[in-house]
Coordinates of C-alpha atoms and ligand atoms in Angstrom, one line a residue:
X1 CA 0.1 0.0 -0.1
X2 CA 1.5 3.5 -1.3
X3 CA 0.4 6.4 0.7
X4 CA 1.5 9.7 -0.7
X5 CA 2.2 13.2 1.5
X6 CA 3.6 16.5 0.1
X7 CA 5.0 19.5 1.8
X8 CA 5.0 22.5 0.0
X9 CA 8.5 24.6 0.4
X10 CA 6.7 28.0 0.7
X11 CA 8.4 28.9 3.8
X12 CA 10.8 27.3 6.2
X13 CA 9.4 24.2 7.9
X14 CA 7.5 25.2 10.9
X15 CA 6.3 23.4 14.2
X16 CA 2.9 22.5 12.7
X17 CA 4.4 20.8 9.9
X18 CA 6.7 19.0 12.0
X19 CA 3.9 18.1 14.8
X20 CA 1.1 17.6 12.4
X21 CA 2.6 15.7 9.7
X22 CA 6.5 15.1 9.3
X23 CA 7.0 13.3 12.6
X24 CA 3.9 11.0 11.7
X25 CA 5.5 10.5 8.2
X26 CA 8.8 9.2 10.4
X27 CA 7.0 6.8 13.0
X28 CA 4.5 5.3 10.5
X29 CA 5.7 5.8 7.0
X30 CA 7.0 2.8 5.0
X31 CA 9.8 2.8 2.1
X32 CA 6.8 2.0 0.0
X33 CA 5.2 5.5 0.6
X34 CA 6.1 8.7 -1.0
X35 CA 6.8 11.9 0.6
X36 CA 7.8 14.7 -1.6
X37 CA 8.7 18.4 -1.4
X38 CA 6.4 20.1 -3.9
X39 CA 8.5 22.5 -5.5
X40 CA 6.6 22.7 -8.5
X41 CA 3.5 23.4 -6.6
X42 CA 5.4 26.5 -4.9
X43 CA 5.7 28.4 -8.3
X44 CA 1.7 29.0 -8.6
X45 CA 2.3 32.2 -6.8
X46 CA 5.1 34.9 -7.1
X47 CA 8.3 33.2 -5.8
X48 CA 12.0 33.8 -5.9
X49 CA 14.2 31.2 -7.5
X50 CA 16.9 31.0 -5.3
X51 CA 14.8 31.0 -2.2
X52 CA 12.9 28.1 -3.6
X53 CA 15.9 26.2 -4.4
X54 CA 17.2 26.8 -0.9
X55 CA 13.9 25.9 0.7
X56 CA 13.6 23.0 -1.0
X57 CA 17.0 21.4 0.1
X58 CA 16.3 22.3 3.8
X59 CA 12.7 20.6 3.6
X60 CA 14.6 17.8 2.1
X61 CA 17.1 17.9 5.1
X62 CA 14.6 18.1 7.4
X63 CA 12.5 15.4 6.6
X64 CA 15.7 13.2 6.5
X65 CA 16.7 14.4 9.8
X66 CA 13.1 13.8 11.3
X67 CA 13.8 10.0 10.5
X68 CA 11.4 10.0 7.4
X69 CA 12.7 6.9 5.3
X70 CA 15.2 8.5 2.9
X71 CA 13.8 5.7 0.4
X72 CA 10.5 7.5 0.6
X73 CA 11.7 10.8 0.3
X74 CA 11.8 12.8 -3.1
X75 CA 11.8 16.2 -4.6
X76 CA 8.9 16.9 -6.9
X77 CA 11.0 18.7 -9.8
X78 CA 13.5 15.9 -10.1
X79 CA 10.8 14.2 -11.8
X80 CA 9.9 17.3 -13.8
X81 CA 9.7 15.7 -17.3
X82 CA 7.6 12.6 -15.9
X83 CA 5.4 14.9 -14.6
X84 CA 5.3 17.5 -17.1
X85 CA 4.4 14.8 -19.9
X86 CA 1.6 13.2 -17.7
X87 CA 0.4 16.5 -16.7
X88 CA -0.4 17.3 -20.4
X89 CA -1.9 14.2 -21.0
X90 CA -4.1 14.6 -17.9
X91 CA -5.3 18.2 -19.0
X92 CA -6.2 16.6 -21.9
X93 CA -8.5 14.2 -19.9
X94 CA -10.0 17.0 -17.8
X95 CA -12.4 19.7 -18.7
X96 CA -11.8 23.7 -18.2
X97 CA -15.0 23.4 -15.7
X98 CA -14.0 20.9 -13.9
X99 CA -10.4 22.7 -12.9
X100 CA -12.2 26.3 -12.5
X101 CA -14.9 24.4 -10.1
X102 CA -11.8 23.9 -7.7
X103 CA -13.0 25.8 -4.3
X104 CA -9.2 26.4 -3.7
X105 CA -8.7 28.1 -7.0
X106 CA -12.0 30.1 -6.4
X107 CA -10.5 31.5 -3.3
X108 CA -7.1 32.0 -4.2
X109 CA -8.0 34.0 -7.5
X110 CA -10.9 35.9 -5.9
X111 CA -10.1 39.5 -6.2
X112 CA -6.9 39.2 -7.8
X113 CA -6.4 41.0 -11.1
X114 CA -4.1 38.6 -12.4
X115 CA -3.0 35.1 -11.4
X116 CA -1.0 32.2 -12.8
X117 CA -2.5 30.1 -15.1
X118 CA -0.6 27.4 -12.7
X119 CA -2.8 28.3 -10.1
X120 CA -5.8 26.8 -12.2
X121 CA -4.1 23.9 -13.5
X122 CA -2.1 22.8 -10.1
X123 CA -4.7 20.3 -9.2
X124 CA -3.9 18.3 -12.6
X125 CA -0.3 18.3 -11.7
X126 CA -1.4 17.1 -8.1
X127 CA -3.3 14.4 -10.0
X128 CA -0.2 13.6 -12.0
X129 CA 1.8 13.4 -8.7
X130 CA -0.5 10.8 -7.0
X131 CA -1.2 8.6 -10.3
X132 CA 2.1 8.5 -11.3
X133 CA 3.5 7.0 -8.3
X134 CA 0.4 4.6 -8.1
X135 CA -0.5 5.9 -4.8
X136 CA -3.2 3.9 -3.1
X137 CA -4.0 6.4 -0.2
X138 CA -3.5 10.2 0.2
X139 CA -3.9 11.6 3.6
X140 CA -5.5 15.3 3.1
X141 CA -7.2 17.8 5.2
X142 CA -10.4 19.2 3.9
X143 CA -8.9 21.7 1.5
X144 CA -7.3 19.1 -0.4
X145 CA -9.9 16.6 -0.5
X146 CA -11.7 18.0 -3.7
X147 CA -8.2 17.5 -5.9
X148 CA -7.9 14.1 -4.9
X149 CA -11.5 13.7 -6.1
X150 CA -10.4 15.3 -9.3
X151 CA -7.5 12.7 -9.4
X152 CA -10.1 10.0 -9.1
X153 CA -12.3 11.5 -11.8
X154 CA -9.0 11.7 -14.2
X155 CA -7.9 8.2 -13.6
X156 CA -11.4 6.4 -13.9
X157 CA -11.7 8.9 -17.2
X158 CA -8.4 7.7 -18.5
X159 CA -8.7 4.2 -17.8
X160 CA -12.2 4.0 -19.1
X161 CA -11.3 5.9 -22.4
X162 CA -8.1 4.5 -23.2
X163 CA -7.3 1.2 -20.9
X164 CA -6.1 0.4 -17.2
X165 CA -3.2 2.5 -16.5
X166 CA -3.8 4.1 -13.0
X167 CA -4.4 3.0 -9.7
X168 CA -7.5 4.6 -8.1
X169 CA -6.3 6.6 -5.4
X170 CA -8.6 7.5 -2.2
X171 CA -8.2 10.4 0.1
X172 CA -8.3 9.5 3.8
X173 CA -8.5 11.8 6.6
X174 CA -5.3 12.8 7.7
X175 CA -5.2 11.8 11.7
X176 CA -4.8 14.8 13.5
X177 CA -1.9 13.9 15.4
X178 CA -1.7 17.8 16.3
X179 CA -3.1 21.0 14.9
X180 CA -0.8 24.0 15.9
X181 CA -2.1 27.6 16.0
X182 CA -0.5 30.6 15.6
X183 CA 1.2 32.0 18.7
X184 CA 0.4 35.6 17.8
X185 CA -3.2 34.7 16.5
X186 CA -4.6 31.6 17.7
X187 CA -7.7 31.9 15.6
X188 CA -5.6 30.9 12.4
X189 CA -3.2 27.8 11.9
X190 CA 0.4 28.4 12.1
X191 CA 1.6 28.3 8.7
X192 CA 5.4 29.0 7.2
X193 CA 4.5 31.4 5.1
X194 CA 2.6 33.6 7.4
X195 CA 3.3 37.4 7.2
X196 CA 4.7 38.1 10.5
X197 CA 7.0 35.1 11.8
X198 CA 6.7 36.3 15.4
X199 CA 3.7 33.7 15.8
X200 CA 5.4 30.9 14.1
X201 CA 7.9 28.4 15.7
X202 CA 10.5 27.2 12.7
X203 CA 11.9 24.1 12.9
X204 CA 15.4 25.4 12.7
X205 CA 15.0 28.5 14.9
X206 CA 17.7 28.6 17.6
X207 CA 16.4 27.4 21.2
X208 CA 16.4 31.1 22.6
X209 CA 14.4 32.7 19.7
X210 CA 12.0 29.5 20.2
X211 CA 11.5 30.3 24.1
X212 CA 10.8 34.0 23.2
X213 CA 8.3 33.5 20.9
X214 CA 6.3 31.3 23.0
X215 CA 7.0 33.6 25.9
X216 CA 5.1 36.2 23.8
X217 CA 2.5 33.7 22.9
X218 CA -1.2 35.5 23.2
X219 CA -3.2 34.0 26.1
X220 CA -6.1 35.8 27.5
X221 CA -7.0 37.6 30.8
X222 CA -8.9 35.2 32.2
X223 CA -5.7 33.9 34.4
X224 CA -6.7 30.0 34.7
X225 CA -4.8 27.2 33.1
X226 CA -7.9 25.2 31.3
X227 CA -7.9 23.1 28.4
X228 CA -11.0 25.2 26.8
X229 CA -10.0 25.7 23.2
X230 CA -13.6 27.9 22.4
X231 CA -12.8 30.3 25.5
X232 CA -9.3 30.1 25.9
X233 CA -7.6 29.3 22.5
X234 CA -4.3 30.8 23.0
X235 CA -4.1 28.3 26.2
X236 CA -5.3 25.8 24.7
X237 CA -2.7 25.8 21.8
X238 CA 0.3 26.1 24.4
X239 CA -1.2 22.8 26.4
X240 CA -1.8 20.7 22.7
X241 CA 1.9 21.8 22.0
X242 CA 3.1 20.8 25.2
X243 CA 0.9 17.9 24.7
X244 CA 2.3 16.8 21.4
X245 CA 5.4 16.9 22.4
X246 CA 5.5 15.1 25.7
X247 CA 3.0 12.5 24.6
X248 CA 0.4 13.6 27.3
X249 CA -2.9 14.7 27.2
X250 CA -4.1 18.6 27.3
X251 CA -6.6 18.3 30.1
X252 CA -4.0 16.4 32.4
X253 CA -1.5 18.9 31.7
X254 CA -3.8 21.9 32.5
X255 CA -4.0 20.7 36.2
X256 CA -0.1 20.2 36.5
X257 CA 0.6 24.0 35.9
X258 CA 0.0 26.9 38.1
X259 CA 0.0 29.9 35.6
X260 CA 0.4 30.8 31.9
X261 CA 4.2 31.9 32.8
X262 CA 4.7 28.1 34.0
X263 CA 2.7 26.8 31.1
X264 CA 4.8 29.0 28.7
X265 CA 8.1 27.9 30.2
X266 CA 7.2 24.3 30.0
X267 CA 6.0 24.4 26.5
X268 CA 9.1 26.1 25.4
X269 CA 11.3 23.6 27.3
X270 CA 9.4 20.9 25.6
X271 CA 9.5 22.3 22.2
X272 CA 13.4 22.8 22.0
X273 CA 14.2 19.5 23.3
X274 CA 11.6 17.8 20.5
X275 CA 13.4 20.0 17.8
X276 CA 16.8 20.0 18.9
X277 CA 18.0 16.7 17.5
X278 CA 15.9 17.5 14.3
X279 CA 17.8 20.8 14.0
X280 CA 21.5 19.6 14.5
X281 CA 21.1 16.8 12.2
X282 CA 19.2 19.0 9.3
X283 CA 22.1 21.5 9.9
X284 CA 24.7 18.5 9.6
X285 CA 23.1 17.8 6.4
X286 CA 22.9 21.4 5.1
X287 CA 26.7 21.3 5.9
X288 CA 27.3 18.6 3.9
X289 CA 25.9 19.0 0.5
X290 CA 27.3 16.2 -1.1
X291 CA 25.5 13.9 1.3
X292 CA 22.1 15.9 0.6
X293 CA 22.8 15.6 -3.0
X294 CA 23.5 11.9 -2.8
X295 CA 20.0 11.4 -0.8
X296 CA 18.3 13.3 -3.1
X297 CA 19.7 11.7 -6.4
X298 CA 18.7 8.3 -4.5
X299 CA 15.3 9.3 -4.1
X300 CA 14.7 10.7 -7.4
X301 CA 15.8 7.3 -8.9
X302 CA 13.8 5.4 -7.0
X303 CA 10.5 7.4 -7.7
X304 CA 11.5 7.4 -11.5
X305 CA 12.2 3.4 -11.2
X306 CA 8.5 3.1 -10.2
X307 CA 6.8 5.4 -12.3
X308 CA 8.5 5.0 -16.0
X309 CA 6.2 2.0 -16.8
X310 CA 3.2 3.8 -16.0
X311 CA 3.8 7.1 -18.0
X312 CA 5.3 4.9 -20.8
X313 CA 1.7 2.8 -20.8
X314 CA 0.2 6.2 -20.4
X315 CA 1.7 8.0 -23.5
X316 CA 1.2 5.0 -25.5
X317 CA -2.3 4.3 -25.0
X318 CA -3.2 7.6 -25.5
X319 CA -1.7 7.5 -28.9
X320 CA 1.7 9.1 -28.5
X321 CA 5.2 7.6 -29.3
Ligands
AMP401 P1 1.9 22.4 3.7 O1 2.5 23.3 4.7 O2 0.8 23.0 3.5 O3 2.8 22.0 2.7 O4 1.4 21.1 4.7 C1 2.7 20.0 5.0 C2 2.0 19.3 5.9 O5 1.8 20.0 7.1 C3 0.3 19.0 5.8 O6 0.4 17.6 6.2 C4 -0.2 19.9 6.6 O7 -1.7 19.1 7.0 C5 0.5 19.8 7.7 N1 0.6 21.4 8.4 C6 0.6 22.3 8.0 N2 0.3 23.4 9.2 C7 0.2 22.9 10.1 C8 -0.4 23.2 11.4 N3 -0.4 24.2 11.8 N4 -0.6 22.3 12.3 C9 -0.7 21.1 12.1 N5 -0.5 20.3 10.8 C10 -0.2 21.1 9.9

């Protein structure tokens, strides 16, 4: 069974990516799975080439440092030729109406005078990511379920029109290992591309900076440590972060600390300890580019090996070559 997930290099890896996704990929993933850095997806909005390249390397290093099986890790653009070819074939299988109906496209393009065409077509590239690798399961949040549904529609249509080539993928609800909220504004998710980094802990932030950000986290003026996400979202977020790092439950932890200051110190200590090994190994990999290049080349070769026959079949059966 192949499971496929990705992280987009739109910013440095943050604590939410780590606790919510990467740590689970490391603990539960197998060498069959595919965990990739979706650098092509990061180009659907304005981007800086050298920043994109360095964020891609950094994310690759973080995934390997976090213990994700290196045999399952790849960089999307290392398969750009294969993906480009299949995306075209799938675009010729998809209608304009289907692409334009995507809620993410509507939301991200709303009110903008100019959007990249790739913002419209990227769900088809995502379908190519999934179908090329023969993924069975794609763990996603609500915002991506419609894209996996599109991949299913295209797989079914292609298989029905030209012959069986693609495995039918299905979206599965990503288990919520942790949902980390912005420290400065707990009404929104912690995100790597947030405009203001004060509320975002990055995996590579030095320990003193992590502590400062957590000390400045927004709480409330109720002054009681309770796990009440609706009434006390800031406090609940700190409790959830502490819980995710210590393996305890947030309600139990609420009873074990006296006040907000103590909660913040405990959360800072736990996050710093949780991130320390990942940060150190990542730094080591970034300081040894040859080692990282080797891991990257190996991942690319493996992904290519498993998809070449499927791509060749898709091209041949749709009348190409
Ligand atoms: P993205 O940052 O959108 O490329 O997401 C990479 C992975 O990190 C996905 O599985 C997301 O669900 C997960 N993720 C991103 N932000 C958070 C967050 N604040 N809390 C928990 N998981 C997150």
